[in-house]
PDB file of C-alpha atoms in Angstrom:
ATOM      1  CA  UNK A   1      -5.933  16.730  -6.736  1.00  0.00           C
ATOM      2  CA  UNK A   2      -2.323  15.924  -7.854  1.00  0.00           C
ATOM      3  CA  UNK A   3      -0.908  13.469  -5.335  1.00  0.00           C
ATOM      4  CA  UNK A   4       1.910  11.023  -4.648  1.00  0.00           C
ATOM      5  CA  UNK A   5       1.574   7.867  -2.179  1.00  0.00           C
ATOM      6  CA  UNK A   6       4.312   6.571  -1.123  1.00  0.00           C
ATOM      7  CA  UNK A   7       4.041   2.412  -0.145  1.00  0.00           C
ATOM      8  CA  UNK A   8       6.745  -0.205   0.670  1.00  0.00           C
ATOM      9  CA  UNK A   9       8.066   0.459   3.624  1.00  0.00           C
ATOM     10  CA  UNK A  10       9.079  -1.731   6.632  1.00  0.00           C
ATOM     11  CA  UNK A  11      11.356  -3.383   8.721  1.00  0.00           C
ATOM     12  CA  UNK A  12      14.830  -5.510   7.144  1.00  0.00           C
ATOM     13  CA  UNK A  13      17.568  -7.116   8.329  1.00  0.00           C
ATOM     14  CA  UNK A  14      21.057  -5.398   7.442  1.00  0.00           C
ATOM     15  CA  UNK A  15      21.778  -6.763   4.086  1.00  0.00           C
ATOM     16  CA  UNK A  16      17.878  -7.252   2.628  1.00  0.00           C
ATOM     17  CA  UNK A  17      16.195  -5.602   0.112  1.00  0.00           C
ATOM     18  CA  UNK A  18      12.924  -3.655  -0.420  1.00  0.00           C
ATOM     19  CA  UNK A  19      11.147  -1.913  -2.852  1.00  0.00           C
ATOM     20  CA  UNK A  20       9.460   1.189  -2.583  1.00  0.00           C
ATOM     21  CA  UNK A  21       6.648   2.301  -4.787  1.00  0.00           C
ATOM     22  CA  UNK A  22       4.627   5.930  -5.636  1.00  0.00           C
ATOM     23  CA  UNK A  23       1.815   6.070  -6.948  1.00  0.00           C
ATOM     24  CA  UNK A  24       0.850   9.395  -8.711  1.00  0.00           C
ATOM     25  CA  UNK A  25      -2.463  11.200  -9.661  1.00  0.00           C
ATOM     26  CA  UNK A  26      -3.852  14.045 -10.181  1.00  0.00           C
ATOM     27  CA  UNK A  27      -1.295  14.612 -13.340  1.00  0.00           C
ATOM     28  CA  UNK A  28       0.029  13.826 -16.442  1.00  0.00           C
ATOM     29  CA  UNK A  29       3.079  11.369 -14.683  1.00  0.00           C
ATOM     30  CA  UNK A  30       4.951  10.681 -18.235  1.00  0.00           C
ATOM     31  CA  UNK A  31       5.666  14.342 -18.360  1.00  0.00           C
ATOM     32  CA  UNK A  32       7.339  14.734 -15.288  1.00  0.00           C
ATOM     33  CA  UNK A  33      10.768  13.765 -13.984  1.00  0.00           C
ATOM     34  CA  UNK A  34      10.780  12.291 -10.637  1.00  0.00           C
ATOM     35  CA  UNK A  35      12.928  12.071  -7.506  1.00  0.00           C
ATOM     36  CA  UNK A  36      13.884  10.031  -4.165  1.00  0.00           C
ATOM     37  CA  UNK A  37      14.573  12.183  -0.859  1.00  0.00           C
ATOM     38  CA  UNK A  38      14.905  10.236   2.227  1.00  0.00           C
ATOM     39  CA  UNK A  39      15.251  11.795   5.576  1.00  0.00           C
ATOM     40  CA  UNK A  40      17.008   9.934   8.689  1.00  0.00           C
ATOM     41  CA  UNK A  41      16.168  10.323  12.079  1.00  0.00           C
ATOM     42  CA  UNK A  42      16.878  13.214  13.829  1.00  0.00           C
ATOM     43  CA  UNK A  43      18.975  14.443  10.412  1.00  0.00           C
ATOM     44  CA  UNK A  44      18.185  16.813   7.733  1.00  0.00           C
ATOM     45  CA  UNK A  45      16.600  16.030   3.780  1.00  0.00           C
ATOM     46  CA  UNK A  46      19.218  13.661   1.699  1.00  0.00           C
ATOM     47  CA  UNK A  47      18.217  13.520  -2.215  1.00  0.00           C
ATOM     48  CA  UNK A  48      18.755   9.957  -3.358  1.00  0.00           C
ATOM     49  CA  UNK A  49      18.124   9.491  -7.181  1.00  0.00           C
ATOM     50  CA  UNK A  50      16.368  11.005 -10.096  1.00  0.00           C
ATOM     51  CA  UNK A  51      14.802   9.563 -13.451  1.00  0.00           C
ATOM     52  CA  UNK A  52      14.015  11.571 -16.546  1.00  0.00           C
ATOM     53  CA  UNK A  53      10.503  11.555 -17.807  1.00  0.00           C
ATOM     54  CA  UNK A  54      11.342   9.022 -20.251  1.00  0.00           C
ATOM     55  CA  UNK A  55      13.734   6.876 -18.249  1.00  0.00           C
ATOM     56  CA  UNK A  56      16.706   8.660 -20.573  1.00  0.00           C
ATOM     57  CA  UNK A  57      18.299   9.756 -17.314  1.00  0.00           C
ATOM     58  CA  UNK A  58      19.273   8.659 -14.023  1.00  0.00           C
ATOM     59  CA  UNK A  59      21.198   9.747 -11.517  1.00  0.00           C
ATOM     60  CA  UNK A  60      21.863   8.499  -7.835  1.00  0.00           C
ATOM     61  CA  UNK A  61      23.531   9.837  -4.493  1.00  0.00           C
ATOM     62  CA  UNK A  62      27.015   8.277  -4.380  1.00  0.00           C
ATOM     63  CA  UNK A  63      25.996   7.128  -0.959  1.00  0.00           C
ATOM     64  CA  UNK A  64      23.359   4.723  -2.431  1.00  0.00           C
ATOM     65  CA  UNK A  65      24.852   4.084  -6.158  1.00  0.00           C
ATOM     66  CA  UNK A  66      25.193   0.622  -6.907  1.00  0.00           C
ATOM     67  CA  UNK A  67      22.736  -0.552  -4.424  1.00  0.00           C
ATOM     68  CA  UNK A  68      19.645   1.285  -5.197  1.00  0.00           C
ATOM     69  CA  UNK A  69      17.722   1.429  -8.427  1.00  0.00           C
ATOM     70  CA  UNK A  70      15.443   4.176  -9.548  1.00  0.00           C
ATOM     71  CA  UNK A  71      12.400   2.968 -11.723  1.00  0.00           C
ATOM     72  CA  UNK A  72       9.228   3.884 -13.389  1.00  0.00           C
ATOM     73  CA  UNK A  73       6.067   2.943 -14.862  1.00  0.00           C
ATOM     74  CA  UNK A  74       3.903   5.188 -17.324  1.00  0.00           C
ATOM     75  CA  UNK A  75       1.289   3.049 -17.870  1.00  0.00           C
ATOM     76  CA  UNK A  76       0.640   2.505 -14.068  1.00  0.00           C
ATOM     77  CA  UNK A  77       1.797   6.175 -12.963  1.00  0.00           C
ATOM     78  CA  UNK A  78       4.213   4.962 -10.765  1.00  0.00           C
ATOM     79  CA  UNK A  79       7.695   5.383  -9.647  1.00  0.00           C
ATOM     80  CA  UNK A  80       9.957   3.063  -7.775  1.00  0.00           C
ATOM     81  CA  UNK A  81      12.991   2.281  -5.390  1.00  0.00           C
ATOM     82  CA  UNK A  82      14.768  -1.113  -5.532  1.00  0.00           C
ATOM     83  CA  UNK A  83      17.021  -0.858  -2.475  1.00  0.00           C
ATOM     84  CA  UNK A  84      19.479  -3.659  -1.742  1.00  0.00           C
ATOM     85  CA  UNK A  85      22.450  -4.252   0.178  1.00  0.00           C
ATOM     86  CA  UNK A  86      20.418  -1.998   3.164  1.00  0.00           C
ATOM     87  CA  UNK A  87      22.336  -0.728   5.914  1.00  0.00           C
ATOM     88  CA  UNK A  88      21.623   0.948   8.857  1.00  0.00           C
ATOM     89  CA  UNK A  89      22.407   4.327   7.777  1.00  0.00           C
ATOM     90  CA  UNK A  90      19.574   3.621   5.019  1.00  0.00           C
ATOM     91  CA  UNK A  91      16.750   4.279   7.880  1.00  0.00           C
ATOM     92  CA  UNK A  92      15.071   7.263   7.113  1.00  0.00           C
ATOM     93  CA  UNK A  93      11.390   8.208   5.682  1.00  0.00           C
ATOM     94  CA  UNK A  94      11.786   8.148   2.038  1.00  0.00           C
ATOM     95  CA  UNK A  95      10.103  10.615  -0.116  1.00  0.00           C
ATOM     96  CA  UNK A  96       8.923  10.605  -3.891  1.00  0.00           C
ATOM     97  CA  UNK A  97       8.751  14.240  -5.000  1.00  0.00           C
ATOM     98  CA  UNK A  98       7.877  15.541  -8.550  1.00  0.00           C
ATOM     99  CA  UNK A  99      10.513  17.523 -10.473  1.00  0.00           C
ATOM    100  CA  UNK A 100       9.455  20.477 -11.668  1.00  0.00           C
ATOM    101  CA  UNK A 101      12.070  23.239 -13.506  1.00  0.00           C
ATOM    102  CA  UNK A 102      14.507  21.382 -10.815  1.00  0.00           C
ATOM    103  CA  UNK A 103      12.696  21.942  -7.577  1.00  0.00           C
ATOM    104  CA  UNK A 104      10.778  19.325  -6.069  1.00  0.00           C
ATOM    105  CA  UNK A 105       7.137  21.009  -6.231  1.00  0.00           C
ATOM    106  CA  UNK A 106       5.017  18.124  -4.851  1.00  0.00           C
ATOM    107  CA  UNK A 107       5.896  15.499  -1.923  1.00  0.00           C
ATOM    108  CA  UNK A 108       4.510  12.434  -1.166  1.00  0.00           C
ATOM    109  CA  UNK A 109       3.905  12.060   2.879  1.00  0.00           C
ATOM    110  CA  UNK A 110       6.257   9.624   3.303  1.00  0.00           C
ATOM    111  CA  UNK A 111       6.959   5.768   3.901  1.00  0.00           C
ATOM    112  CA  UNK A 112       9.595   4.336   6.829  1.00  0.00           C
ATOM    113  CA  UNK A 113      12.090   2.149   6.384  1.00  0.00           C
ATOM    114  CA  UNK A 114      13.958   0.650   8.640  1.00  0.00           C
ATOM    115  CA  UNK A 115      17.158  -1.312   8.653  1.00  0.00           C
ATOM    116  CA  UNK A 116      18.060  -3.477  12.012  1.00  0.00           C
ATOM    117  CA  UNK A 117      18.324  -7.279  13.126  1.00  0.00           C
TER     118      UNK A 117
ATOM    119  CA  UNK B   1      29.676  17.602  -5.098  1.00  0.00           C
ATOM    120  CA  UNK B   2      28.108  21.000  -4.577  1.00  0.00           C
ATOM    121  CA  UNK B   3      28.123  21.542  -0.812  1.00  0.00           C
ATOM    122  CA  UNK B   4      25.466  23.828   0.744  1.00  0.00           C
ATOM    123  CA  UNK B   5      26.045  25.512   4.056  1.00  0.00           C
ATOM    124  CA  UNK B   6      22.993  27.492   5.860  1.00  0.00           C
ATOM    125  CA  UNK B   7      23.589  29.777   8.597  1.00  0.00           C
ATOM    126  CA  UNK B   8      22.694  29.570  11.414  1.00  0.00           C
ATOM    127  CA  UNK B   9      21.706  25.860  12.372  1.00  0.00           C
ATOM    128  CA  UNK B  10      18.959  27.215  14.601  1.00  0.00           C
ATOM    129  CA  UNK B  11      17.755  30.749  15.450  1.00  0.00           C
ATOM    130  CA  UNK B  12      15.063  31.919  18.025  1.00  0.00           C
ATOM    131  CA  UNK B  13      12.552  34.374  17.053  1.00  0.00           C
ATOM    132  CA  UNK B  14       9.347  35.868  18.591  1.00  0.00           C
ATOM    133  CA  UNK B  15       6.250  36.097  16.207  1.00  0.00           C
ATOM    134  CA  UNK B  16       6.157  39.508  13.728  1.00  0.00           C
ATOM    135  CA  UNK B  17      10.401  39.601  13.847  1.00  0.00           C
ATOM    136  CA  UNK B  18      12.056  39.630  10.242  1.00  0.00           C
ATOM    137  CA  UNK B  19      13.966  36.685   9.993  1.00  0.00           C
ATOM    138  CA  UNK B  20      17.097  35.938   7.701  1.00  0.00           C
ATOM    139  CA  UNK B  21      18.232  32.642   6.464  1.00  0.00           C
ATOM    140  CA  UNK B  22      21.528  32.658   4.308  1.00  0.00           C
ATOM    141  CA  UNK B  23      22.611  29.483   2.147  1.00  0.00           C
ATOM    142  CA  UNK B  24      26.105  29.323   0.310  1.00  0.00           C
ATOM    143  CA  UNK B  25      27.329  27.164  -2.056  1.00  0.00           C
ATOM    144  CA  UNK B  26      31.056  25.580  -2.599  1.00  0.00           C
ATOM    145  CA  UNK B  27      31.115  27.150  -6.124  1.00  0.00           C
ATOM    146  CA  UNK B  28      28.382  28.871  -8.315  1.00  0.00           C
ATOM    147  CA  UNK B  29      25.529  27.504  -9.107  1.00  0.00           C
ATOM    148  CA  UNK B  30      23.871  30.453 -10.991  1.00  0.00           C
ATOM    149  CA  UNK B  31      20.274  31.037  -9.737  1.00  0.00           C
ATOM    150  CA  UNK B  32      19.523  26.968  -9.361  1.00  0.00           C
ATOM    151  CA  UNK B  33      18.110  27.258  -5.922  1.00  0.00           C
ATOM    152  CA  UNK B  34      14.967  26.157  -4.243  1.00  0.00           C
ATOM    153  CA  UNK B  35      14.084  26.467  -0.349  1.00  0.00           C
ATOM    154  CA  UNK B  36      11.515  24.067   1.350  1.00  0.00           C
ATOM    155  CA  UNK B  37       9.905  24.502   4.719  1.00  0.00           C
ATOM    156  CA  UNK B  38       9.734  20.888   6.685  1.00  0.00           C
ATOM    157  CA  UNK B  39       7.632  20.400   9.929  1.00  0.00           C
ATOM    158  CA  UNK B  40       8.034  17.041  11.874  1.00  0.00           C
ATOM    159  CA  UNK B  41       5.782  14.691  10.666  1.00  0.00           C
ATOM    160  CA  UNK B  42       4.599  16.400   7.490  1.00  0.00           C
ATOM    161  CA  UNK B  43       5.757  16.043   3.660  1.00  0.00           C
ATOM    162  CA  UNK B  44       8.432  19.253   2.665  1.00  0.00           C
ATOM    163  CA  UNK B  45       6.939  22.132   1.041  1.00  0.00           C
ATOM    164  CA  UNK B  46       8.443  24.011  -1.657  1.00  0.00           C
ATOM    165  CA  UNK B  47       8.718  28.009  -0.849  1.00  0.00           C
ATOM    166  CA  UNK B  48      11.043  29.184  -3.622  1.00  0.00           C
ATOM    167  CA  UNK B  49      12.415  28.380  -7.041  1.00  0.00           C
ATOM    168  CA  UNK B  50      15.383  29.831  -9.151  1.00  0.00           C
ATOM    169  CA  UNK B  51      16.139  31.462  -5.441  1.00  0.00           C
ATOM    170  CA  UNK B  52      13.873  34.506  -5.843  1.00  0.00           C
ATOM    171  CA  UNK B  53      10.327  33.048  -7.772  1.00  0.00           C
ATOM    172  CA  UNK B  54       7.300  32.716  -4.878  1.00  0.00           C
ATOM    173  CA  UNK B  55       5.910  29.271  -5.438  1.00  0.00           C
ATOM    174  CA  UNK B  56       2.105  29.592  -5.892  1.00  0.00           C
ATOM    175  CA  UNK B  57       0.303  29.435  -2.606  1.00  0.00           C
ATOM    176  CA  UNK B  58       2.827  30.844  -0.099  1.00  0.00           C
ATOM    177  CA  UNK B  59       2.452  33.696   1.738  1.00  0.00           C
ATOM    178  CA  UNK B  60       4.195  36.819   0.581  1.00  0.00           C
ATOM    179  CA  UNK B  61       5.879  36.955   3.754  1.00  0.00           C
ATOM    180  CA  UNK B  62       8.373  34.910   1.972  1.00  0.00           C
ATOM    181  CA  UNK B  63      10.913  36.030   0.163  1.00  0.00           C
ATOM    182  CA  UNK B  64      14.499  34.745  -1.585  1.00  0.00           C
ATOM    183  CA  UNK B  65      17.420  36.175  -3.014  1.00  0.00           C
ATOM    184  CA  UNK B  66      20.955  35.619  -4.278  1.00  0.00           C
ATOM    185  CA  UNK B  67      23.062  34.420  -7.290  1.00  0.00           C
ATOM    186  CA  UNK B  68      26.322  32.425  -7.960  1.00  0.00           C
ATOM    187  CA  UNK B  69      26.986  31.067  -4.417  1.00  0.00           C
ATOM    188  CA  UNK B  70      25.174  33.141  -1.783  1.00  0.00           C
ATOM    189  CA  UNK B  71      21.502  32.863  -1.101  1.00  0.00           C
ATOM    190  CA  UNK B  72      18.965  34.087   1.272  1.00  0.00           C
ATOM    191  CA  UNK B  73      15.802  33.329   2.678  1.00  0.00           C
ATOM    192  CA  UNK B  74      13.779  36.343   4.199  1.00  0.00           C
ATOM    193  CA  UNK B  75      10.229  35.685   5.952  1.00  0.00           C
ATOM    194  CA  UNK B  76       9.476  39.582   6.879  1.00  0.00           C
ATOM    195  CA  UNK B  77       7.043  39.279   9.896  1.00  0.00           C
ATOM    196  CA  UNK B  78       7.015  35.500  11.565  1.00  0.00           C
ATOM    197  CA  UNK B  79       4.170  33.678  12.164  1.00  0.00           C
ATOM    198  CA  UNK B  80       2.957  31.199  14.011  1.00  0.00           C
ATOM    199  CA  UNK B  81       3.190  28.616  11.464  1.00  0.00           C
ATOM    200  CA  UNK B  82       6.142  28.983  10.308  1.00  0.00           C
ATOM    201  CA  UNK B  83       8.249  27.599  13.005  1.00  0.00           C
ATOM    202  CA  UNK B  84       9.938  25.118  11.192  1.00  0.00           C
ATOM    203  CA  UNK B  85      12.878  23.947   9.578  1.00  0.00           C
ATOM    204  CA  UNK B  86      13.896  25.207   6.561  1.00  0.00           C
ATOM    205  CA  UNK B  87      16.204  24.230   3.219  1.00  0.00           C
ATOM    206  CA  UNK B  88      18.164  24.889   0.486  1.00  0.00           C
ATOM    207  CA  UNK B  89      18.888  22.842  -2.510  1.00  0.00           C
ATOM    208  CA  UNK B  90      20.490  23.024  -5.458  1.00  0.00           C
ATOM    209  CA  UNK B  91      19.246  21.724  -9.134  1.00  0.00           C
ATOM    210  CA  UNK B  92      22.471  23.401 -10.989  1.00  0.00           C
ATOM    211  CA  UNK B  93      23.878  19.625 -11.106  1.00  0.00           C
ATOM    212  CA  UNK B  94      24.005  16.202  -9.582  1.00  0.00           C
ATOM    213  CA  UNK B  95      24.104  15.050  -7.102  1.00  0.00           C
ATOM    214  CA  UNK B  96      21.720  17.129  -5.892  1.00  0.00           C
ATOM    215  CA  UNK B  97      22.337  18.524  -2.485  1.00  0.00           C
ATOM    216  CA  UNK B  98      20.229  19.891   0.129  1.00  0.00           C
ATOM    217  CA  UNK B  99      21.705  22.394   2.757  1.00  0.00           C
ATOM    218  CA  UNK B 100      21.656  20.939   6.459  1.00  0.00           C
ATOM    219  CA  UNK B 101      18.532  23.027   7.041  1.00  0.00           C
ATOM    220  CA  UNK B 102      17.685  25.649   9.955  1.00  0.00           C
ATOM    221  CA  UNK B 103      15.455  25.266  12.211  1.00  0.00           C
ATOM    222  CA  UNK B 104      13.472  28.442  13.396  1.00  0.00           C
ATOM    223  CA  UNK B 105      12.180  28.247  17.105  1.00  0.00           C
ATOM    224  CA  UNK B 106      10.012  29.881  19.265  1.00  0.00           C
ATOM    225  CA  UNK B 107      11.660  32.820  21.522  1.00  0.00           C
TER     226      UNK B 107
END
């Protein structure tokens, strides 16, 4: 069954850090490029970065550039999220979704962060 | 950025109506369009790709149209399970944006 489990969220203090993780089965991860989507509450789907299959390319949301880095790891099938500087606009559910022609054919369920003292 | 505004926000609808969801984009963005159905609590789920392809698995209730900057999203009889909210997005560049979604309620 392909599949994508998100893992890392929590609660931080305006200014902390966190890193979220994926894990991915179920399918050949090196082939695929991957993707961040987080969702705040009570607000609609934000995309947040993307990563080549091979790392080559990355792109973030200009909202989080500079303060988030996109990752991955072949070898463990996993992709990450290195968020620093949080804020509380950063509290959403975050998503890891696969990228596939473009679209984002499979979603992970979801892990919470959020940012507050 | 590419901006991405769905009419309407929110729409009321009785199960079996046709319902009509239409997406624009600030400037063209050829056929680079997806649509994802979100329920509260529950992972998105892709509907359409390239704005008119039927991602494998959905009902063929669903359908999508439009090039260049206007898009639609057509279920033709409603069901039960499909009161949701529903997106656009676009892949033709980055960032990639998502439209602010509409949310289909019960009448």
């Amino acid at each position: 069954e392909v599949q994508l489990v998100e893992s890392g969220g929590g609660l931080v203090k305006p200014g902390g850090s966190l890193r979220l993780s994926c894990a991915a089965s179920g399918f050949t991860f090196s082939n695929y490029d991957m993707n961040w989507v987080r969702q705040a509450p009570g607000k609609g789907l934000e995309w947040v970065s993307f990563i080549s299959s091979s790392s080559s390319y990355i792109y973030y949301a200009d909202s989080v550039q500079g303060r988030f880095t996109i990752s991955r790891d072949s070898a463990k099938n996993s992709l990450y999220l290195q968020m620093n500087s949080l804020r509380a606009e950063d509290t959403a559910v975050y998503y890891c979704a696969r990228d596939w022609r473009g679209d984002l054919d499979v979603w992970g369920k979801g892990t919470t962060v959020t940012v507050s003292s | 950025a590419i901006q991405l505004t769905q009419s309407p926000s929110s729409l009321s609808a009785s199960v079996g109506d046709r319902v009509t969801i239409t997406c624009r984009a600030s400037q063209g963005i050829s056929s680079a369009l997806a649509w994802y159905q979100k329920k509260t609590g529950k992972a998105p789920k892709l509907l359409m790709y390239d704005a008119s392809r039927l991602e494998s698995g959905v009902p063929s209730r669903f359908s999508g149209s439009g090039s260049g900057t206007d898009f639609t999203l057509t279920i033709s009889s409603l069901q039960p399970e499909d009161f949701a909210t529903y997106y656009c997005q676009q892949f033709n560049n980055y960032p990639r944006t998502f439209g602010q979604g509409t949310k289909v309620e019960i009448k």
